[in-house]
CSV table of C-alpha atoms in Angstrom, one decimal:
chain,number,residue,atom,x,y,z
A,8,MET,CA,-3.0,29.4,-1.8
A,9,ASP,CA,-2.4,28.8,1.8
A,10,GLU,CA,-1.3,25.1,2.1
A,11,LYS,CA,-1.0,25.3,5.8
A,12,ARG,CA,-4.8,25.2,6.1
A,13,ILE,CA,-5.1,22.2,3.9
A,14,SER,CA,-6.0,19.1,5.9
A,15,VAL,CA,-4.4,15.6,5.6
A,16,ALA,CA,-7.7,14.3,4.3
A,17,VAL,CA,-7.6,16.6,1.3
A,18,ILE,CA,-4.0,15.8,0.6
A,19,LYS,CA,-4.8,12.1,0.6
A,20,ARG,CA,-7.4,12.7,-2.1
A,21,LEU,CA,-5.0,14.6,-4.4
A,22,PRO,CA,-3.2,11.6,-6.0
A,23,ARG,CA,-6.7,10.2,-6.8
A,24,TYR,CA,-7.7,13.4,-8.5
A,25,TYR,CA,-4.5,13.4,-10.3
A,26,ARG,CA,-5.0,9.9,-11.5
A,27,TYR,CA,-8.5,10.5,-12.8
A,28,LEU,CA,-7.5,13.7,-14.6
A,29,GLY,CA,-4.6,11.8,-16.2
A,30,ASP,CA,-7.0,9.2,-17.5
A,31,LEU,CA,-9.2,11.9,-18.9
A,32,LEU,CA,-6.2,13.5,-20.6
A,33,ASP,CA,-5.1,10.2,-22.1
A,34,ASN,CA,-8.7,9.9,-23.5
A,35,GLY,CA,-8.4,13.3,-25.0
A,36,GLN,CA,-11.1,14.9,-22.8
A,37,LYS,CA,-10.4,18.7,-22.6
A,38,ARG,CA,-12.8,19.8,-19.9
A,39,ILE,CA,-15.0,18.3,-17.2
A,40,SER,CA,-17.7,19.6,-14.8
A,41,SER,CA,-17.6,18.9,-11.1
A,42,SER,CA,-20.8,16.8,-11.4
A,43,GLU,CA,-19.3,14.6,-14.2
A,44,LEU,CA,-16.0,14.2,-12.2
A,45,SER,CA,-18.2,13.4,-9.2
A,46,LYS,CA,-19.9,10.5,-10.9
A,47,LYS,CA,-16.6,9.1,-12.1
A,48,MET,CA,-14.9,9.4,-8.7
A,49,ASN,CA,-17.9,8.5,-6.5
A,50,VAL,CA,-17.3,11.7,-4.5
A,51,THR,CA,-19.9,14.5,-4.2
A,52,ALA,CA,-19.6,17.4,-6.6
A,53,SER,CA,-19.6,19.9,-3.7
A,54,GLN,CA,-16.7,18.0,-2.1
A,55,ILE,CA,-14.8,18.2,-5.4
A,56,ARG,CA,-15.5,22.0,-5.7
A,57,GLN,CA,-14.4,22.5,-2.1
A,58,ASP,CA,-11.2,20.5,-2.4
A,59,LEU,CA,-10.1,22.1,-5.7
A,60,ASN,CA,-11.0,25.7,-4.6
A,61,LYS,CA,-8.6,25.2,-1.7
A,62,PHE,CA,-5.8,25.0,-4.3
A,63,GLY,CA,-7.0,28.0,-6.2
A,64,CYS,CA,-8.5,25.8,-9.0
A,65,PHE,CA,-11.9,27.3,-9.8
A,66,GLY,CA,-14.0,25.8,-12.5
A,67,GLN,CA,-15.8,28.2,-14.8
A,68,GLN,CA,-19.6,28.3,-14.7
A,69,GLY,CA,-20.9,26.5,-17.8
A,70,TYR,CA,-17.5,25.2,-18.7
A,71,GLY,CA,-16.2,23.2,-15.8
A,72,TYR,CA,-12.5,22.6,-15.3
A,73,ASN,CA,-9.8,22.6,-17.9
A,74,VAL,CA,-8.5,19.1,-17.5
A,75,GLU,CA,-4.9,19.8,-18.6
A,76,LEU,CA,-4.5,22.8,-16.4
A,77,LEU,CA,-6.0,21.2,-13.4
A,78,HIS,CA,-3.9,18.0,-13.9
A,79,GLU,CA,-0.8,20.2,-14.2
A,80,GLU,CA,-1.7,22.3,-11.1
A,81,ILE,CA,-2.3,19.3,-8.9
A,82,GLY,CA,0.9,17.7,-10.2
A,83,LYS,CA,2.8,20.8,-9.0
A,84,ILE,CA,1.2,20.6,-5.6
A,85,LEU,CA,2.2,16.9,-5.4
A,86,GLY,CA,5.7,17.8,-6.3
A,87,LEU,CA,5.6,16.1,-9.7
A,88,ASP,CA,7.0,19.1,-11.6
A,89,LYS,CA,10.4,17.9,-10.6
A,90,ALA,CA,12.2,14.6,-11.2
A,91,TYR,CA,13.3,12.3,-8.4
A,92,ASN,CA,16.3,10.0,-8.3
A,93,ILE,CA,15.4,6.8,-6.5
A,94,ILE,CA,17.4,3.8,-5.3
A,95,ILE,CA,15.8,0.5,-4.4
A,96,VAL,CA,17.3,-1.5,-1.5
A,97,GLY,CA,16.5,-5.1,-2.0
A,98,ALA,CA,16.5,-6.5,-5.6
A,99,GLY,CA,14.1,-9.4,-4.9
A,100,ASN,CA,10.7,-9.8,-6.6
A,101,LEU,CA,9.2,-6.8,-5.0
A,102,GLY,CA,12.2,-4.5,-5.8
A,103,GLN,CA,12.2,-5.8,-9.4
A,104,ALA,CA,8.5,-5.2,-9.7
A,105,LEU,CA,8.9,-1.6,-8.6
A,106,ALA,CA,11.8,-1.0,-10.9
A,107,ASN,CA,9.7,-2.2,-13.8
A,108,TYR,CA,6.6,-0.2,-13.0
A,109,GLY,CA,6.1,2.1,-16.0
A,110,ASN,CA,3.8,4.5,-14.2
A,111,PHE,CA,6.5,5.7,-11.9
A,112,LYS,CA,8.9,6.7,-14.7
A,113,LYS,CA,6.1,8.5,-16.5
A,114,ARG,CA,5.7,10.7,-13.3
A,115,GLY,CA,9.4,11.6,-13.1
A,116,PHE,CA,10.4,9.0,-10.6
A,117,ASN,CA,13.7,7.6,-12.0
A,118,PHE,CA,15.2,4.4,-10.5
A,119,VAL,CA,18.9,4.9,-10.7
A,120,ALA,CA,20.3,2.0,-8.8
A,121,MET,CA,19.4,-1.2,-6.8
A,122,PHE,CA,21.3,-2.7,-3.9
A,123,ASP,CA,21.3,-6.3,-2.6
A,124,ILE,CA,23.4,-8.7,-0.6
A,125,ASN,CA,22.9,-11.6,-3.0
A,126,PRO,CA,26.1,-12.2,-5.1
A,127,GLU,CA,24.0,-13.7,-7.9
A,128,LEU,CA,22.2,-10.4,-8.3
A,129,ILE,CA,25.1,-8.0,-7.8
A,130,GLY,CA,26.4,-6.6,-11.1
A,131,ARG,CA,23.3,-7.6,-13.0
A,132,GLU,CA,21.0,-5.1,-14.7
A,133,ILE,CA,17.3,-5.6,-14.0
A,134,HIS,CA,14.8,-3.7,-16.1
A,135,GLY,CA,17.7,-1.3,-17.0
A,136,VAL,CA,18.7,-0.7,-13.4
A,137,LYS,CA,22.1,-2.0,-12.2
A,138,VAL,CA,22.3,-4.0,-8.9
A,139,HIS,CA,25.1,-2.9,-6.6
A,140,ASP,CA,26.6,-4.5,-3.5
A,141,ILE,CA,24.7,-3.3,-0.5
A,142,SER,CA,28.1,-2.6,1.2
A,143,SER,CA,28.8,0.1,-1.4
A,144,ILE,CA,25.6,2.1,-0.6
A,145,GLY,CA,27.4,4.8,1.5
A,146,ALA,CA,29.9,5.4,-1.2
A,147,TYR,CA,27.2,5.5,-3.8
A,148,LEU,CA,25.2,8.1,-1.9
A,149,SER,CA,28.3,10.3,-1.5
A,150,ALA,CA,28.9,10.3,-5.2
A,151,ASN,CA,25.4,10.5,-6.5
A,152,GLU,CA,22.3,12.7,-5.9
A,153,VAL,CA,19.5,10.5,-4.6
A,154,ASP,CA,16.2,11.9,-3.4
A,155,ILE,CA,14.3,8.7,-2.3
A,156,ALA,CA,15.2,5.2,-1.2
A,157,VAL,CA,12.8,2.3,-1.4
A,158,LEU,CA,13.1,-0.3,1.3
A,159,ALA,CA,12.1,-3.6,-0.2
A,160,LEU,CA,14.2,-5.9,2.0
A,161,PRO,CA,13.4,-8.3,4.9
A,162,LYS,CA,12.5,-6.5,8.1
A,163,GLN,CA,15.6,-7.9,9.9
A,164,ASN,CA,17.9,-5.6,8.0
A,165,ALA,CA,15.6,-2.7,7.3
A,166,ALA,CA,16.2,-0.6,10.4
A,167,LYS,CA,20.0,-0.7,10.1
A,168,ILE,CA,19.9,0.2,6.4
A,169,ALA,CA,17.4,3.0,7.1
A,170,ASP,CA,19.9,4.5,9.6
A,171,VAL,CA,22.7,4.4,7.0
A,172,LEU,CA,20.4,6.1,4.5
A,173,ALA,CA,19.5,8.8,6.9
A,174,GLU,CA,23.2,9.4,7.8
A,175,ASN,CA,23.9,9.8,4.1
A,176,GLY,CA,21.4,12.5,3.6
A,177,ILE,CA,18.4,10.6,2.2
A,178,LYS,CA,15.3,12.8,2.8
A,179,GLY,CA,12.5,10.4,1.7
A,180,ILE,CA,12.0,6.7,2.4
A,181,TRP,CA,9.3,4.5,0.8
A,182,ASN,CA,9.2,1.7,3.2
A,183,PHE,CA,7.8,-1.8,2.2
A,184,SER,CA,9.6,-3.6,5.0
A,185,HIS,CA,7.3,-4.9,7.6
A,186,ILE,CA,8.6,-2.6,10.4
A,187,ASP,CA,8.0,1.0,11.6
A,188,LEU,CA,11.1,3.1,11.3
A,189,HIS,CA,12.3,5.5,13.9
A,190,LEU,CA,14.4,8.1,12.1
A,191,PRO,CA,15.4,11.8,12.5
A,192,LYS,CA,12.5,14.0,11.7
A,193,GLN,CA,14.1,15.5,8.6
A,194,VAL,CA,13.5,12.1,7.0
A,195,THR,CA,10.0,11.6,5.6
A,196,VAL,CA,8.8,8.0,5.6
A,197,GLU,CA,5.8,6.7,3.6
A,198,ASN,CA,4.9,3.1,4.6
A,199,VAL,CA,3.3,0.4,2.5
A,200,HIS,CA,2.6,-2.4,4.9
A,201,LEU,CA,1.2,-5.1,2.7
A,202,THR,CA,0.4,-7.5,5.4
A,203,ASP,CA,-1.5,-4.8,7.3
A,204,SER,CA,-3.5,-4.2,4.2
A,205,LEU,CA,-4.3,-7.9,3.6
A,206,MET,CA,-5.4,-8.2,7.3
A,207,THR,CA,-7.7,-5.2,6.8
A,208,LEU,CA,-9.3,-7.1,4.0
A,209,SER,CA,-9.7,-10.3,6.0
A,210,TYR,CA,-11.2,-8.2,8.8
A,211,LYS,CA,-13.8,-6.8,6.5
A,212,LEU,CA,-14.5,-10.3,5.0
A,213,ARG,CA,-15.1,-11.8,8.4
A,214,LYS,CA,-17.9,-9.4,9.2
B,27,MET,CA,-17.9,-6.9,22.5
B,28,ASP,CA,-20.0,-4.7,20.4
B,29,GLU,CA,-18.0,-4.3,17.2
B,30,LYS,CA,-20.5,-1.9,15.6
B,31,ARG,CA,-19.3,0.8,17.9
B,32,ILE,CA,-15.7,0.4,16.8
B,33,SER,CA,-14.5,3.2,14.5
B,34,VAL,CA,-12.6,2.8,11.3
B,35,ALA,CA,-9.6,4.5,13.0
B,36,VAL,CA,-9.4,1.7,15.6
B,37,ILE,CA,-9.7,-1.0,13.0
B,38,LYS,CA,-6.9,0.5,11.0
B,39,ARG,CA,-4.6,0.3,14.1
B,40,LEU,CA,-5.3,-3.4,14.7
B,41,PRO,CA,-3.0,-4.9,12.2
B,42,ARG,CA,-0.2,-2.8,13.7
B,43,TYR,CA,-0.9,-4.1,17.2
B,44,TYR,CA,-1.0,-7.6,15.8
B,45,ARG,CA,2.4,-7.0,14.1
B,46,TYR,CA,4.1,-5.7,17.3
B,47,LEU,CA,2.6,-8.4,19.4
B,48,GLY,CA,3.8,-11.0,16.9
B,49,ASP,CA,7.3,-9.6,17.1
B,50,LEU,CA,7.2,-9.8,20.9
B,51,LEU,CA,6.0,-13.4,20.7
B,52,ASP,CA,8.9,-14.2,18.3
B,53,ASN,CA,11.3,-12.7,20.9
B,54,GLY,CA,9.8,-14.9,23.6
B,55,GLN,CA,8.3,-12.0,25.6
B,56,LYS,CA,5.3,-13.2,27.7
B,57,ARG,CA,3.8,-10.0,28.9
B,58,ILE,CA,3.9,-6.3,28.3
B,59,SER,CA,2.5,-3.2,30.0
B,60,SER,CA,0.6,-0.5,28.0
B,61,SER,CA,3.4,1.9,28.8
B,62,GLU,CA,6.1,-0.4,27.3
B,63,LEU,CA,3.9,-1.1,24.3
B,64,SER,CA,3.3,2.7,24.0
B,65,LYS,CA,7.1,3.4,23.8
B,66,LYS,CA,7.6,0.7,21.1
B,67,MET,CA,4.6,1.8,19.0
B,68,ASN,CA,4.9,5.5,19.5
B,69,VAL,CA,1.2,5.7,20.6
B,70,THR,CA,0.1,7.0,24.0
B,71,ALA,CA,-0.5,4.4,26.7
B,72,SER,CA,-4.0,5.7,27.2
B,73,GLN,CA,-4.8,5.3,23.5
B,74,ILE,CA,-3.6,1.6,23.7
B,75,ARG,CA,-5.7,0.9,26.8
B,76,GLN,CA,-8.7,2.6,25.2
B,77,ASP,CA,-8.3,0.6,21.9
B,78,LEU,CA,-7.8,-2.7,23.5
B,79,ASN,CA,-10.6,-2.3,26.1
B,80,LYS,CA,-13.0,-1.9,23.2
B,81,PHE,CA,-12.2,-5.5,22.2
B,82,GLY,CA,-12.6,-6.8,25.8
B,83,CYS,CA,-8.8,-7.1,26.3
B,84,PHE,CA,-8.1,-5.8,29.7
B,85,GLY,CA,-4.6,-5.6,31.0
B,86,GLN,CA,-4.1,-6.6,34.6
B,87,GLN,CA,-2.8,-4.0,37.1
B,88,GLY,CA,0.8,-4.7,37.8
B,89,TYR,CA,1.0,-7.4,35.2
B,90,GLY,CA,0.1,-5.8,31.9
B,91,TYR,CA,-1.1,-7.8,28.9
B,92,ASN,CA,-0.5,-11.5,28.2
B,93,VAL,CA,1.2,-11.2,24.8
B,94,GLU,CA,0.1,-14.5,23.5
B,95,LEU,CA,-3.6,-14.2,24.5
B,96,LEU,CA,-3.8,-10.6,23.2
B,97,HIS,CA,-2.1,-11.6,19.9
B,98,GLU,CA,-4.6,-14.4,19.5
B,99,GLU,CA,-7.6,-12.3,20.4
B,100,ILE,CA,-6.6,-9.5,17.9
B,101,GLY,CA,-5.9,-12.2,15.3
B,102,LYS,CA,-9.5,-13.5,15.7
B,103,ILE,CA,-10.9,-10.0,15.3
B,104,LEU,CA,-8.9,-9.6,12.1
B,105,GLY,CA,-10.3,-12.9,10.8
B,106,LEU,CA,-6.9,-14.7,11.1
B,107,ASP,CA,-8.3,-17.7,12.9
B,108,LYS,CA,-9.4,-19.1,9.6
B,109,ALA,CA,-7.4,-19.8,6.4
B,110,TYR,CA,-8.0,-18.0,3.1
B,111,ASN,CA,-7.5,-19.4,-0.4
B,112,ILE,CA,-6.2,-16.7,-2.7
B,113,ILE,CA,-5.7,-16.5,-6.4
B,114,ILE,CA,-3.4,-13.9,-8.1
B,115,VAL,CA,-4.4,-12.5,-11.4
B,116,GLY,CA,-1.3,-11.3,-13.1
B,117,ALA,CA,1.9,-13.3,-12.8
B,118,GLY,CA,4.3,-10.6,-13.5
B,119,ASN,CA,6.9,-9.3,-11.0
B,120,LEU,CA,4.4,-8.0,-8.5
B,121,GLY,CA,2.2,-11.1,-8.6
B,122,GLN,CA,5.3,-13.2,-8.2
B,123,ALA,CA,6.5,-11.1,-5.3
B,124,LEU,CA,3.2,-11.5,-3.5
B,125,ALA,CA,3.2,-15.3,-4.1
B,126,ASN,CA,6.6,-15.5,-2.5
B,127,TYR,CA,5.9,-13.4,0.6
B,128,GLY,CA,6.4,-15.7,3.5
B,129,ASN,CA,4.5,-13.5,6.0
B,130,PHE,CA,1.2,-14.1,4.2
B,131,LYS,CA,1.5,-17.9,4.4
B,132,LYS,CA,2.3,-17.6,8.1
B,133,ARG,CA,-1.0,-15.8,8.7
B,134,GLY,CA,-3.1,-18.4,6.9
B,135,PHE,CA,-3.2,-16.7,3.5
B,136,ASN,CA,-2.7,-19.5,1.0
B,137,PHE,CA,-2.0,-18.7,-2.7
B,138,VAL,CA,-3.6,-21.5,-4.6
B,139,ALA,CA,-3.3,-20.4,-8.2
B,140,MET,CA,-2.1,-17.6,-10.5
B,141,PHE,CA,-3.5,-16.5,-13.8
B,142,ASP,CA,-1.9,-14.7,-16.7
B,143,ILE,CA,-2.3,-14.1,-20.5
B,144,ASN,CA,1.4,-14.6,-21.2
B,145,PRO,CA,1.9,-18.1,-22.9
B,146,GLU,CA,5.5,-18.2,-21.5
B,147,LEU,CA,4.2,-18.1,-18.0
B,148,ILE,CA,1.1,-20.3,-18.4
B,149,GLY,CA,1.8,-23.8,-17.1
B,150,ARG,CA,4.8,-22.8,-15.1
B,151,GLU,CA,5.0,-23.0,-11.3
B,152,ILE,CA,6.2,-19.9,-9.5
B,153,HIS,CA,7.2,-20.2,-5.9
B,154,GLY,CA,5.1,-23.3,-5.8
B,155,VAL,CA,2.0,-21.7,-7.3
B,156,LYS,CA,0.9,-22.8,-10.8
B,157,VAL,CA,0.1,-20.2,-13.5
B,158,HIS,CA,-3.1,-20.9,-15.4
B,159,ASP,CA,-4.5,-19.4,-18.5
B,160,ILE,CA,-6.6,-16.4,-17.7
B,161,SER,CA,-9.3,-17.7,-20.0
B,162,SER,CA,-9.8,-20.6,-17.6
B,163,ILE,CA,-10.5,-18.4,-14.5
B,164,GLY,CA,-14.3,-18.9,-14.5
B,165,ALA,CA,-14.0,-22.7,-14.7
B,166,TYR,CA,-11.4,-22.6,-12.0
B,167,LEU,CA,-13.6,-20.6,-9.6
B,168,SER,CA,-16.5,-23.0,-10.3
B,169,ALA,CA,-14.4,-26.0,-9.3
B,170,ASN,CA,-12.4,-24.5,-6.4
B,171,GLU,CA,-13.2,-22.6,-3.3
B,172,VAL,CA,-11.5,-19.2,-3.4
B,173,ASP,CA,-11.9,-16.4,-0.9
B,174,ILE,CA,-9.8,-13.6,-2.2
B,175,ALA,CA,-8.5,-12.6,-5.6
B,176,VAL,CA,-5.4,-10.3,-6.0
B,177,LEU,CA,-5.5,-8.0,-9.0
B,178,ALA,CA,-1.9,-7.5,-10.0
B,179,LEU,CA,-2.4,-6.8,-13.7
B,180,PRO,CA,-2.4,-3.6,-15.9
B,181,LYS,CA,-5.3,-1.3,-15.3
B,182,GLN,CA,-6.6,-1.8,-18.9
B,183,ASN,CA,-7.8,-5.3,-18.1
B,184,ALA,CA,-8.5,-4.9,-14.4
B,185,ALA,CA,-12.2,-3.8,-14.4
B,186,LYS,CA,-13.2,-6.6,-16.8
B,187,ILE,CA,-11.5,-9.2,-14.7
B,188,ALA,CA,-13.0,-7.8,-11.5
B,189,ASP,CA,-16.5,-8.2,-13.0
B,190,VAL,CA,-15.7,-11.8,-13.9
B,191,LEU,CA,-14.5,-12.5,-10.3
B,192,ALA,CA,-17.6,-10.9,-8.8
B,193,GLU,CA,-19.9,-12.9,-11.1
B,194,ASN,CA,-18.1,-16.0,-9.9
B,195,GLY,CA,-18.7,-15.4,-6.3
B,196,ILE,CA,-15.4,-13.9,-5.1
B,197,LYS,CA,-16.1,-11.9,-2.0
B,198,GLY,CA,-12.8,-10.1,-1.5
B,199,ILE,CA,-10.5,-8.3,-3.9
B,200,TRP,CA,-7.0,-7.0,-3.1
B,201,ASN,CA,-6.5,-4.5,-5.8
B,202,PHE,CA,-3.0,-3.4,-6.9
B,203,SER,CA,-4.2,-2.2,-10.3
B,204,HIS,CA,-4.2,1.5,-10.7
B,205,ILE,CA,-7.9,1.9,-11.0
B,206,ASP,CA,-10.9,2.2,-8.6
B,207,LEU,CA,-13.3,-0.7,-9.1
B,208,HIS,CA,-17.1,-0.4,-9.1
B,209,LEU,CA,-18.5,-3.7,-8.0
B,210,PRO,CA,-21.6,-5.0,-6.3
B,211,LYS,CA,-21.6,-4.2,-2.6
B,212,GLN,CA,-21.2,-7.8,-1.5
B,213,VAL,CA,-17.6,-7.7,-2.9
B,214,THR,CA,-15.1,-6.1,-0.5
B,215,VAL,CA,-12.2,-4.3,-2.2
B,216,GLU,CA,-9.0,-3.3,-0.5
B,217,ASN,CA,-6.9,-1.0,-2.7
B,218,VAL,CA,-3.1,-0.7,-2.7
B,219,HIS,CA,-2.5,2.2,-5.1
B,220,LEU,CA,1.3,2.3,-5.2
B,221,THR,CA,1.6,5.4,-7.4
B,222,ASP,CA,-0.8,7.3,-5.0
B,223,SER,CA,1.5,6.3,-2.1
B,224,LEU,CA,4.7,7.5,-4.0
B,225,MET,CA,2.9,10.8,-4.8
B,226,THR,CA,2.1,11.3,-1.2
B,227,LEU,CA,5.8,10.9,-0.4
B,228,SER,CA,6.8,13.4,-3.1
B,229,TYR,CA,4.2,15.9,-1.8
B,230,LYS,CA,5.7,15.6,1.7
B,231,LEU,CA,9.2,16.0,0.3
B,232,ARG,CA,8.3,19.1,-1.6
B,233,LYS,CA,7.2,21.0,1.5
């Protein structure tokens, strides 16, 4: 397959395919036609065929798609065939919620450490993840292999910490802090701006 | 202004404008040129002028934009000139994190009640918000005006609860449950699918 030709719009739809196929697997369904998947996902069947053909996943006439194979194939494209070590910076409610989210672990995302400035949290273990002093983060990253850092701390400190992470070789940042980060281009940032999302909802409600 | 002609792409950018203008306000900055805003936001100045003109916000030559007025105007468009009563269904870590998020309150989003099935949580007050028994949600919605419901509960129960919310007149749902909801079209749903977001990051890292 030639992934260069795959548009951002298709990429954005992949996690959703993966999620639906995972649900089918959990329910023991072995195969599915594009039209049945279409009804479930509220996407046209031709869209589904087009998207999946791009990744070399061709359904068989009269059989449809093999759910397990398709799930596995999309998982590979999404990079889920490897495991990721993740640290969480900010051990407040949000950081704790993320550390406790079973779905992530199931997909190979392993939370290996949390960091905070709060002395009451440092040294504690939260949902099996130890909270370290934020000042030790550079040393931790030198000694341990970490793929992704989650920023779940107030925006006042987020940019400075992001710079420290980038300097210490972190390649992926999942940013919940309410700020856009400006980092070297080898660092990939995925933003979850919750306030922006809530405002989008209030915009739609206002209409 | 004719909002019908405004594209989804422009709408999606509005919360970000609002956020940057809010930061400028907090820093006491009274006016800003499109080129200065362009540098901060990493968007072209012509894009900014085009976007803001659509909403009738014209910067003055040699002066730029009045930060406070522009912030207020975009706030109105986003529906932030009114307050919203919000309930949170699911008082686990994520629900608690949302209830405690100061930014929301500042924007007029008021969390008025939480609901859970866990007897250890029911009756408690978390960050000033009382947790009610989930079985009382219909009665609560009959007796109180609620604009938005947050779904922060496991996906197994999310669809059923969403139906109950829709039947009880909820117009907006902010959905953190890992499921796509199928609701009557008068109900607006804004999804935050965290696992999808994390998979998008792993996809980008894989490349």
